[in-house]
């Protein structure tokens, strides 16, 4: 049998021979380009490969003989005897895509024979392909002159304690392409999770002619200083960039790449105005404290608690997130005491979070977005509609809104925080085209264009690529939100009985019919649930709220069934006129797509704490029962409501498992142990018109 070659981001890493009962492999040594002797893939080696490539050669051998008969069918969907579900990809007729699994293993079948296996992730695309069949796989993308050739071996240049302006030193490792005799462009990664876990995952950039620098952020792992999340990243990023630019091996052109906190540190560094930073690859970035985390809309995000526990020590401890008593932990009051009672110790940065109630200097020190008008670094942005850091990406999109077409590239998919890893989320199925094989290729092209100045065409493509849920198609635009949208106000109305999805709440496209108000009782001891994916620690998923919306403390407003499809693209604004019997409360809005069977799938949501209605830099408690105006900014989405579907807006005052319930007392949430019930009213009458502003798309260009 011909050998199978394993590629990661277009580079041939390993070679496999599938024999009758064993798999034999050879592996490339990236420091010498020499191949190892043949060895058998043991079970431990197979698990190691699966963790890194999401491809298990021993499992493939076990099923290899069965694949040919399984895919020898005219059916569009098949199930394997071992429970995997596959569908034929109509856009790529040789490819069968795996459904209902994270990190699916797609299979390429040619002449009734499986010739390749493909696995995608947020960072890479890995391909195991029979030698000679590369043209049927994403490997063919890399077989051209539009990306730097992977001709270099990897040399560990050294470990450094890089000094910051205040004398604190940060642990930093440097890898260089051994064959390069001149200065090269550099790619920087800064992380609070331990720099060495990224060393292997970034080696392909070194092979393609870049220096790679990975650094522990302040107070983490081997770095000195105090660990306060996000607090010092603007100045530390600036100092680190200057240090890199001063090294003889750097040509002065530096890019950054990373996801989540690793995206945040890029924008923080860009906010410093450092002239050496020439390119960003920002994936699912975190944003500013009161817009994204940990004080989203002025609330306290309970979804951050597991992360807080994992970051409570100098080293990242993910095992601290694995506990069976989260339900009890989330009930601990006062909030300030949660770490002490649940972990047995105080967490310094949690105490700091609890002691700063407004957007004061402490929080502004962490807010890269306040400097967004001064950021001009070319940026590639990757995120998804269901990313629980999605508001960070919204801030990044606002930052690049005035960039020229050639300095921005955006891909927004139907993805969670672990982007590009599944086609099915919480029972919601997206198209077979929902995952991308070309993200890592885009990253390489972006760095080659912006740091090596290679005219490879990446900045001549559409600046924005986004996925339309419901329609399950990719589309393009020149700006975000797209130039083809029309802002449309849809007004709330009812006869006072919008308390459940069986009530009479309506969304109207004309304001002159609005009248009256609706009300409900919010009890902090019985908060309405926010549906999350506990198994993946994802809190932004598109779950079905059909049952949740039958609660008496949720107001539901529906459009009439649509006579024709309607597509929205962008983030929404919800204007509410409300009153509360309490001194403080929360407002939670949720946009859903309701099918004829009544399933109500979340598209976007938003939250705002009442005391911050006049700005996050001040606390103004409510006058009980006095009408107030609020504008709530939601997360973004692209979705086609099909004919016969309804647009639904629900309103409530809690989101259990997402934000800590507001006690309604108006006291300090960090120390409060009391609660009061609140009578909440939503007004929709002349002079107090409540509505949602929808970005309705009139025309679109679908990506083929």
XYZ file of C-alpha atoms in Angstrom:
704
model
C 0.000 0.000 0.000
C 1.187 3.497 -0.798
C 2.248 5.535 2.244
C 0.015 8.180 3.790
C 1.581 11.585 4.457
C 0.506 13.751 7.402
C 0.483 17.504 6.757
C -0.083 20.290 9.248
C -0.579 23.759 7.734
C 0.818 22.456 4.471
C 4.020 20.947 5.922
C 4.771 17.231 5.707
C 5.370 16.160 9.324
C 5.007 12.373 9.284
C 4.702 9.348 7.003
C 2.554 6.296 7.801
C 2.335 2.787 6.418
C -0.938 1.009 7.144
C -0.104 -2.653 7.488
C -2.389 -5.550 8.292
C -2.482 -5.076 12.051
C -0.179 -2.165 12.852
C 0.646 1.328 11.670
C 4.304 2.163 11.104
C 5.491 5.760 11.073
C 8.445 8.025 10.459
C 8.611 11.534 11.903
C 10.492 14.619 10.771
C 12.904 16.271 13.186
C 12.229 19.965 12.625
C 15.658 20.928 13.949
C 17.466 18.951 11.228
C 14.854 17.902 8.647
C 16.022 14.327 9.239
C 13.512 11.494 9.397
C 13.313 9.071 12.288
C 13.613 5.345 11.891
C 10.413 3.410 11.357
C 8.471 2.656 14.516
C 5.093 1.227 15.412
C 2.309 3.598 16.448
C 1.567 2.509 20.002
C -1.666 3.415 21.745
C 0.085 6.151 23.710
C 1.614 7.550 20.504
C -1.781 7.430 18.803
C -3.356 9.440 21.639
C -0.504 11.962 21.437
C -1.103 12.392 17.702
C -4.865 12.692 18.203
C -4.382 15.431 20.807
C -2.139 17.401 18.450
C -3.488 16.658 14.944
C -7.001 15.415 15.883
C -6.213 12.392 13.717
C -5.675 8.928 15.208
C -3.907 6.580 12.749
C -4.712 3.462 14.782
C -8.413 4.243 14.683
C -8.196 4.837 10.932
C -6.496 1.444 10.463
C -9.270 -0.196 12.477
C -11.908 1.222 10.128
C -9.966 1.504 6.875
C -11.348 -1.596 5.175
C -14.916 -0.631 6.084
C -14.790 2.888 4.659
C -14.942 1.817 0.998
C -18.220 -0.063 1.443
C -19.700 2.590 3.747
C -19.266 5.359 1.194
C -20.221 3.178 -1.801
C -23.733 4.569 -1.777
C -25.982 7.050 -3.533
C -27.334 8.254 -0.204
C -26.453 11.732 1.000
C -25.980 10.592 4.623
C -24.550 7.435 6.145
C -23.934 6.172 9.663
C -20.980 3.931 10.404
C -21.321 0.744 12.473
C -19.363 2.518 15.233
C -21.761 5.467 15.367
C -20.170 8.223 13.264
C -22.467 10.246 11.001
C -21.289 11.440 7.577
C -22.856 13.572 4.860
C -21.718 14.131 1.303
C -20.448 17.665 0.773
C -22.193 18.934 -2.352
C -19.657 21.744 -2.778
C -16.772 19.250 -2.766
C -18.085 16.002 -4.284
C -15.130 13.869 -3.169
C -15.544 14.851 0.494
C -17.724 13.219 3.136
C -17.973 15.458 6.191
C -18.481 14.202 9.714
C -21.433 15.564 11.673
C -22.335 15.839 15.374
C -18.769 15.863 16.634
C -16.138 18.349 17.705
C -12.965 18.122 15.615
C -14.723 16.046 12.937
C -12.678 13.741 10.727
C -13.722 14.448 7.146
C -12.927 11.781 4.565
C -11.986 12.189 0.903
C -13.127 9.291 -1.280
C -11.764 8.849 -4.820
C -12.630 5.867 -7.006
C -14.476 4.294 -4.073
C -11.350 4.437 -1.921
C -10.670 6.651 1.112
C -7.553 8.567 0.131
C -7.459 11.357 2.721
C -8.614 12.400 6.178
C -9.029 16.085 7.127
C -9.339 17.704 10.540
C -9.840 21.435 11.125
C -9.362 23.666 14.136
C -9.215 27.369 14.938
C -5.463 27.410 14.321
C -4.668 24.701 11.766
C -5.880 22.274 9.153
C -4.337 18.793 9.304
C -4.470 16.321 6.425
C -3.511 12.658 6.258
C -3.396 11.837 2.546
C -2.309 8.940 0.385
C 0.852 9.960 -1.413
C 0.065 11.367 -4.845
C -3.497 12.446 -4.028
C -2.700 15.808 -2.457
C -4.610 17.694 -5.167
C -7.889 16.392 -3.717
C -7.160 17.973 -0.330
C -6.371 21.368 1.224
C -2.678 20.535 0.830
C -2.978 21.795 -2.756
C -3.468 25.343 -1.404
C 0.089 25.297 -0.134
C 1.629 23.943 -3.360
C 2.081 27.363 -4.928
C 4.245 30.449 -4.674
C 1.675 32.483 -2.732
C 3.128 31.468 0.641
C 6.669 31.236 1.962
C 8.266 27.853 1.342
C 8.854 25.615 4.373
C 12.558 25.055 3.722
C 14.045 25.988 7.095
C 15.000 23.951 10.105
C 14.222 25.227 13.594
C 16.788 26.474 16.083
C 15.990 27.393 19.672
C 17.858 30.681 19.941
C 17.498 31.104 23.669
C 15.552 31.783 26.824
C 15.499 35.404 28.021
C 14.134 37.376 30.924
C 13.049 40.472 29.024
C 13.025 43.658 31.158
C 10.001 45.940 31.239
C 10.231 49.658 31.992
C 9.434 49.132 35.665
C 12.185 46.506 36.078
C 9.927 43.438 36.012
C 11.299 40.689 33.754
C 9.149 38.447 31.577
C 10.105 34.886 30.591
C 10.575 34.706 26.830
C 11.740 32.017 24.390
C 12.981 32.641 20.847
C 13.106 30.249 17.890
C 14.823 31.143 14.604
C 15.061 29.590 11.135
C 18.540 28.046 11.171
C 19.262 28.647 7.486
C 18.541 32.388 7.497
C 21.767 34.396 7.578
C 20.040 37.787 7.647
C 17.464 39.410 9.900
C 13.928 38.051 9.536
C 10.426 39.211 10.424
C 9.107 38.051 13.797
C 5.843 36.637 15.135
C 5.091 37.253 18.808
C 2.770 35.287 21.077
C 2.053 36.461 24.626
C 0.106 34.129 26.915
C -0.953 33.641 30.561
C -1.294 29.858 30.037
C 2.364 28.830 29.854
C 4.523 29.701 26.883
C 5.863 26.194 26.211
C 2.464 24.730 25.335
C 2.576 26.842 22.164
C 6.125 25.995 21.099
C 5.206 23.035 18.890
C 2.029 24.583 17.492
C 3.900 27.572 16.009
C 6.891 25.759 14.551
C 5.550 25.988 10.986
C 6.123 29.751 11.000
C 9.801 29.200 11.777
C 10.008 26.632 8.979
C 8.626 29.294 6.638
C 11.255 31.866 7.561
C 10.014 33.746 10.653
C 11.389 34.226 14.120
C 8.860 33.070 16.716
C 8.843 34.599 20.199
C 6.612 33.243 22.971
C 6.323 35.034 26.305
C 4.639 34.417 29.647
C 2.630 37.484 30.581
C 3.334 39.347 33.822
C 2.926 37.260 36.948
C 2.407 34.001 35.048
C 4.527 30.853 34.958
C 8.214 31.951 34.879
C 7.594 35.705 34.554
C 8.032 38.114 37.430
C 5.457 40.552 38.750
C 1.902 40.484 40.029
C -0.795 38.697 38.044
C -3.730 41.015 37.402
C -5.572 39.889 34.263
C -5.196 42.349 31.388
C -3.882 45.118 33.622
C -0.335 45.582 32.250
C -0.679 44.267 28.710
C -0.540 47.611 26.885
C 2.789 48.674 28.385
C 4.269 45.160 28.540
C 3.343 44.556 24.917
C 5.003 47.815 23.914
C 8.200 47.006 25.845
C 8.372 43.501 24.393
C 7.951 44.728 20.826
C 10.770 47.233 21.333
C 13.021 44.503 22.724
C 12.355 42.252 19.711
C 12.962 45.074 17.223
C 16.343 45.768 18.861
C 17.592 42.209 18.311
C 20.004 41.580 15.449
C 17.909 38.665 14.163
C 14.774 40.819 13.679
C 14.313 43.021 10.609
C 11.944 45.337 12.507
C 8.699 43.880 11.130
C 6.671 42.127 13.811
C 3.315 40.380 13.761
C 1.240 38.833 16.534
C -1.125 35.867 16.598
C -3.324 34.303 19.256
C -6.829 33.552 20.459
C -8.961 34.787 23.366
C -6.511 36.313 25.882
C -3.943 35.832 23.115
C -6.095 38.058 20.921
C -6.546 40.643 23.661
C -2.788 41.126 24.129
C -2.463 41.926 20.414
C -4.956 44.776 20.530
C -3.412 45.977 23.793
C 0.007 46.089 22.138
C -1.491 47.883 19.135
C -3.070 50.422 21.511
C 0.431 51.406 22.625
C 1.103 52.770 19.134
C 4.301 50.737 18.778
C 5.672 51.332 15.243
C 7.195 47.864 14.880
C 3.858 46.030 15.073
C 2.838 45.508 11.429
C 0.206 42.719 11.456
C -2.334 41.055 13.752
C -4.056 37.682 13.453
C -6.747 38.072 16.100
C -8.878 35.027 16.896
C -11.930 35.233 19.196
C -10.364 38.165 21.020
C -11.371 39.374 24.447
C -12.469 43.004 24.620
C -12.888 45.785 27.149
C -14.121 44.971 30.694
C -17.631 46.472 30.648
C -18.444 45.531 27.051
C -17.031 42.017 27.012
C -15.605 40.510 30.236
C -15.681 40.368 33.211
C -18.239 43.184 33.731
C -20.372 42.737 30.603
C -23.027 45.434 30.579
C -22.065 46.250 34.166
C -23.059 42.791 35.426
C -20.660 40.299 36.970
C -20.139 37.462 34.512
C -20.525 34.173 36.397
C -19.245 32.396 33.307
C -15.808 33.801 34.230
C -15.721 31.937 37.545
C -14.305 28.680 36.163
C -11.564 30.645 34.407
C -10.867 32.525 37.639
C -10.344 29.238 39.470
C -8.012 27.960 36.736
C -5.944 31.167 36.933
C -5.874 31.408 40.732
C -2.262 30.220 40.951
C 0.867 31.271 39.092
C 0.538 28.269 36.793
C -2.551 27.518 34.727
C -4.628 24.867 36.535
C -7.451 23.706 34.223
C -8.287 20.942 36.698
C -9.708 23.647 38.986
C -12.563 24.014 36.484
C -13.528 20.355 36.821
C -15.887 20.079 39.760
C -19.334 18.621 40.306
C -20.638 21.314 42.649
C -20.762 24.343 40.352
C -24.474 24.759 41.074
C -23.672 25.214 44.761
C -20.602 27.367 44.117
C -22.637 29.828 42.068
C -25.023 30.248 45.015
C -22.320 31.374 47.471
C -22.850 34.860 48.871
C -21.420 37.342 49.226
C -19.781 37.130 45.802
C -16.516 38.414 47.235
C -16.142 35.224 49.302
C -16.645 32.666 46.523
C -12.937 31.770 45.981
C -12.271 31.505 49.718
C -15.264 29.252 50.321
C -14.917 27.151 47.161
C -11.121 27.041 46.724
C -10.097 27.517 50.322
C -8.181 30.721 49.621
C -8.579 34.251 48.380
C -7.771 35.135 44.775
C -6.147 38.547 44.664
C -7.424 39.622 41.264
C -10.969 38.507 42.156
C -10.780 40.751 45.215
C -9.690 43.610 42.955
C -12.561 42.942 40.569
C -14.977 43.024 43.493
C -13.615 46.292 44.908
C -13.931 48.370 41.717
C -17.623 48.876 41.013
C -17.418 51.475 38.230
C -15.313 51.908 35.117
C -12.561 53.687 37.019
C -8.799 53.864 36.426
C -8.388 50.195 37.375
C -10.665 49.041 34.556
C -9.610 51.710 32.063
C -6.021 50.541 32.428
C -7.233 47.272 30.847
C -9.358 48.855 28.123
C -7.506 48.721 24.808
C -10.635 49.784 22.949
C -10.600 53.308 24.427
C -7.537 53.844 22.196
C -9.156 52.357 19.079
C -8.907 55.554 17.032
C -5.137 55.410 17.428
C -4.838 51.793 16.264
C -3.800 51.371 12.642
C -2.190 47.918 12.522
C -3.383 45.727 9.600
C -5.578 43.062 11.147
C -7.010 39.676 10.267
C -9.971 38.897 12.534
C -11.469 35.438 13.083
C -14.562 34.839 15.226
C -18.042 33.369 15.264
C -21.622 34.255 16.046
C -21.615 32.126 19.214
C -18.239 33.123 20.645
C -18.690 34.060 24.306
C -15.985 36.710 23.786
C -17.900 37.934 20.747
C -18.194 41.504 21.985
C -14.399 41.707 21.936
C -14.501 40.958 18.230
C -17.276 43.536 17.843
C -14.893 46.119 19.319
C -12.141 44.923 16.982
C -14.485 45.296 14.005
C -15.308 48.830 15.104
C -11.586 49.555 15.364
C -10.897 48.526 11.749
C -14.070 50.067 10.318
C -12.120 52.966 8.801
C -9.243 50.826 7.530
C -8.624 50.574 3.811
C -9.663 47.307 2.184
C -6.076 46.078 2.019
C -5.483 46.383 5.764
C -8.322 44.183 7.014
C -9.483 40.630 6.496
C -12.384 39.212 8.515
C -13.891 35.712 8.673
C -17.029 35.257 10.810
C -18.496 31.765 10.973
C -21.244 29.835 12.799
C -18.742 29.090 15.530
C -18.280 29.074 19.295
C -15.167 30.277 21.125
C -13.426 27.103 19.928
C -13.981 28.294 16.401
C -14.030 26.100 13.306
C -14.343 22.823 15.208
C -17.943 21.590 14.776
C -20.901 21.830 12.394
C -23.494 21.073 15.082
C -23.985 23.061 18.303
C -26.523 22.149 20.995
C -28.725 20.376 18.462
C -28.528 23.233 15.940
C -27.173 21.939 12.626
C -25.305 24.175 10.200
C -24.325 23.385 6.636
C -21.595 20.978 5.591
C -19.701 24.100 4.515
C -19.704 25.559 8.042
C -16.049 24.647 8.651
C -13.142 26.169 6.755
C -10.036 24.352 5.522
C -8.218 27.566 4.627
C -7.915 29.615 7.831
C -4.289 28.691 8.503
C -3.500 29.391 4.849
C -4.999 32.856 5.298
C -2.845 33.423 8.396
C 0.309 32.569 6.474
C -0.643 34.732 3.512
C -1.421 37.635 5.832
C 1.973 37.528 7.512
C 3.763 37.038 4.198
C 1.986 40.087 2.775
C 2.337 42.415 5.761
C 5.737 41.342 7.127
C 7.564 40.104 4.023
C 5.671 42.335 1.558
C 4.915 39.470 -0.844
C 2.151 40.425 -3.288
C 0.199 37.186 -2.867
C -3.311 38.542 -3.429
C -4.666 38.163 0.123
C -5.445 41.860 0.369
C -7.209 41.871 -2.994
C -9.921 39.477 -1.820
C -13.180 40.564 -0.169
C -12.330 42.151 3.201
C -15.267 40.484 4.993
C -16.404 36.867 4.700
C -19.333 35.770 6.838
C -21.663 32.808 7.188
C -25.425 33.245 6.940
C -27.137 30.862 9.361
C -30.529 29.613 8.234
C -29.409 29.917 4.629
C -26.131 28.093 5.335
C -24.112 30.048 2.804
C -20.959 32.153 2.943
C -21.219 35.747 1.771
C -18.829 38.653 1.281
C -18.840 42.366 2.016
C -16.515 45.348 1.909
C -17.317 46.566 5.425
C -18.977 45.550 8.695
C -21.858 45.678 8.951
C -22.226 45.127 5.194
C -22.946 48.043 2.930
C -26.105 46.226 1.784
C -28.036 46.442 5.064
C -30.881 48.795 5.936
C -31.548 49.597 9.594
C -35.160 48.762 10.370
C -37.020 49.433 13.632
C -39.388 46.683 14.777
C -41.660 47.811 17.619
C -42.926 45.966 20.675
C -46.666 45.711 21.244
C -49.215 43.637 23.194
C -52.438 43.836 25.104
C -50.546 43.394 28.345
C -50.140 39.620 28.262
C -46.721 38.982 26.730
C -45.581 36.971 29.743
C -44.959 33.713 27.885
C -44.631 32.554 24.297
C -48.347 31.730 24.500
C -49.185 35.388 25.170
C -49.945 38.219 22.786
C -46.581 39.977 22.559
C -45.937 41.190 19.030
C -43.176 42.739 16.962
C -44.554 45.289 14.542
C -42.931 47.074 11.629
C -45.108 50.163 12.345
C -44.902 52.202 15.550
C -48.368 53.732 15.419
C -49.950 50.519 16.706
C -47.900 50.281 19.898
C -49.752 50.709 23.183
C -49.548 50.005 26.908
C -47.004 47.980 28.836
C -46.229 44.455 30.033
C -44.964 43.428 33.439
C -43.460 40.504 35.310
C -41.976 39.727 38.704
C -38.244 39.070 38.829
C -37.068 36.967 41.780
C -33.241 36.825 42.167
C -33.637 33.492 43.956
C -35.288 31.983 40.883
C -33.346 33.346 37.904
C -34.259 32.441 34.337
C -31.720 30.031 32.838
C -29.200 30.940 30.174
C -28.541 27.750 28.201
C -24.873 26.881 27.926
C -22.723 23.967 26.781
C -21.311 22.758 30.095
C -19.195 20.037 28.457
C -17.226 22.580 26.438
C -17.371 25.517 28.883
C -19.093 27.565 26.165
C -21.689 30.144 27.242
C -22.702 31.680 23.911
C -24.257 28.693 22.148
C -27.370 28.845 19.895
C -29.625 26.767 22.131
C -33.391 26.229 21.860
C -35.260 28.489 24.335
C -38.698 27.077 23.566
C -39.242 25.754 27.101
C -37.432 28.575 28.895
C -39.738 31.134 27.276
C -42.811 29.645 28.954
C -41.709 31.191 32.269
C -43.830 33.998 33.696
C -40.764 36.215 34.171
C -39.946 36.354 30.466
C -41.755 38.655 28.049
C -41.999 37.351 24.495
C -42.664 39.442 21.378
C -43.134 37.758 18.002
C -43.434 38.995 14.471
C -46.122 37.502 12.280
C -44.974 34.461 10.296
C -42.852 35.839 7.480
C -44.319 35.832 3.972
C -40.815 35.639 2.488
C -37.283 35.051 3.798
C -35.652 37.928 5.667
C -31.905 38.179 6.305
C -30.247 40.222 9.028
C -26.493 40.873 9.206
C -24.866 42.782 12.053
C -25.365 43.537 15.706
C -28.655 44.877 17.000
C -29.685 47.736 19.260
C -32.664 47.314 21.578
C -34.297 50.477 22.901
C -36.418 49.841 25.980
C -38.539 52.053 28.178
C -38.888 50.307 31.508
C -39.645 50.795 35.158
C -38.758 48.672 38.165
C -39.954 48.638 41.748
C -36.344 48.005 42.787
C -33.353 50.331 43.217
C -31.302 48.325 40.741
C -31.950 45.436 38.369
C -30.752 43.853 35.127
C -32.254 43.775 31.653
C -31.526 40.794 29.414
C -32.669 40.743 25.779
C -32.496 37.789 23.428
C -33.238 37.537 19.696
C -34.364 34.119 18.468
C -35.496 32.445 15.239
C -38.803 30.609 15.747
C -39.752 27.844 13.330
C -43.331 26.652 12.653
C -42.922 23.933 15.310
C -42.210 26.586 17.951
C -38.495 25.911 18.356
C -36.845 29.168 19.403
C -33.118 29.187 18.598
C -30.995 31.959 20.064
C -29.244 34.230 17.587
C -27.960 37.130 19.694
C -28.324 38.600 23.157
C -27.400 41.573 25.307
C -27.430 42.623 28.944
C -27.334 45.899 30.867
C -27.351 46.602 34.607
C -29.745 49.444 35.399
C -27.397 51.422 37.671
C -25.066 51.955 34.660
C -27.729 53.270 32.290
C -26.021 56.694 32.259
C -22.555 55.258 31.681
C -20.270 52.662 33.212
C -18.200 55.315 34.972
C -21.016 56.144 37.422
C -23.662 54.367 39.477
C -27.125 55.932 39.517
C -29.711 53.901 41.366
C -33.303 53.810 40.199
C -36.228 55.746 41.546
C -38.705 52.905 42.051
C -41.426 52.715 39.382
C -40.010 55.643 37.412
C -39.796 55.127 33.633
C -36.246 55.040 32.263
C -34.811 54.645 28.771
C -32.159 52.002 27.981
C -30.239 51.131 24.819
C -28.798 47.616 24.875
C -26.204 46.535 22.329
C -26.453 42.857 21.362
C -23.977 40.385 19.951
C -23.735 40.025 16.164
C -25.285 37.517 13.776
C -26.005 36.806 10.139
C -29.223 34.825 9.821
C -31.955 34.209 7.303
C -35.398 33.828 8.816
C -37.105 31.423 6.432
C -40.609 31.837 5.060
C -43.083 30.918 7.800
C -40.573 31.590 10.591
C -41.040 34.339 13.178
C -38.630 36.901 14.604
C -38.761 36.806 18.402
C -37.446 39.223 21.010
C -37.586 38.073 24.623
C -36.934 40.266 27.645
C -36.166 39.210 31.196
C -33.940 40.238 34.112
C -31.640 37.260 34.646
C -29.449 34.761 32.849
C -28.469 31.975 35.227
C -25.027 30.483 34.495
C -24.118 33.547 32.440
C -24.275 36.484 34.882
C -24.756 36.525 38.644
C -28.381 37.476 39.401
C -28.919 41.083 40.447
C -30.139 41.176 44.044
C -32.299 44.246 43.233
C -31.304 45.877 46.530
C -29.022 48.511 45.032
C -26.279 47.552 47.510
C -22.712 46.614 46.588
C -22.994 43.313 44.650
C -19.652 42.142 46.066
C -20.882 42.181 49.673
C -24.652 41.930 49.293
C -26.373 38.900 50.851
C -29.984 40.101 50.638
C -32.447 39.970 47.748
C -35.785 41.557 46.946
C -38.300 40.742 44.256
C -38.948 43.407 41.651
C -41.985 44.300 39.570
C -40.666 45.021 36.082
C -42.543 46.865 33.353
C -41.716 47.243 29.660
C -43.497 50.163 27.962
C -44.502 50.369 24.329
C -46.689 53.431 23.940
C -46.485 56.889 22.366
C -43.579 58.745 23.925
C -42.114 55.477 25.251
C -41.632 53.352 22.150
C -39.602 50.204 22.754
C -38.128 48.547 19.689
C -35.317 46.472 18.270
C -33.252 47.922 15.444
C -32.537 45.174 12.912
C -29.832 45.309 10.203
C -31.945 43.934 7.351
C -29.957 42.915 4.300
C -31.496 43.854 0.997
C -28.961 42.238 -1.337
C -26.023 39.896 -0.819
C -23.125 38.283 -2.599
C -22.854 34.575 -1.833
C -19.410 33.033 -1.766
C -19.231 30.030 -4.098
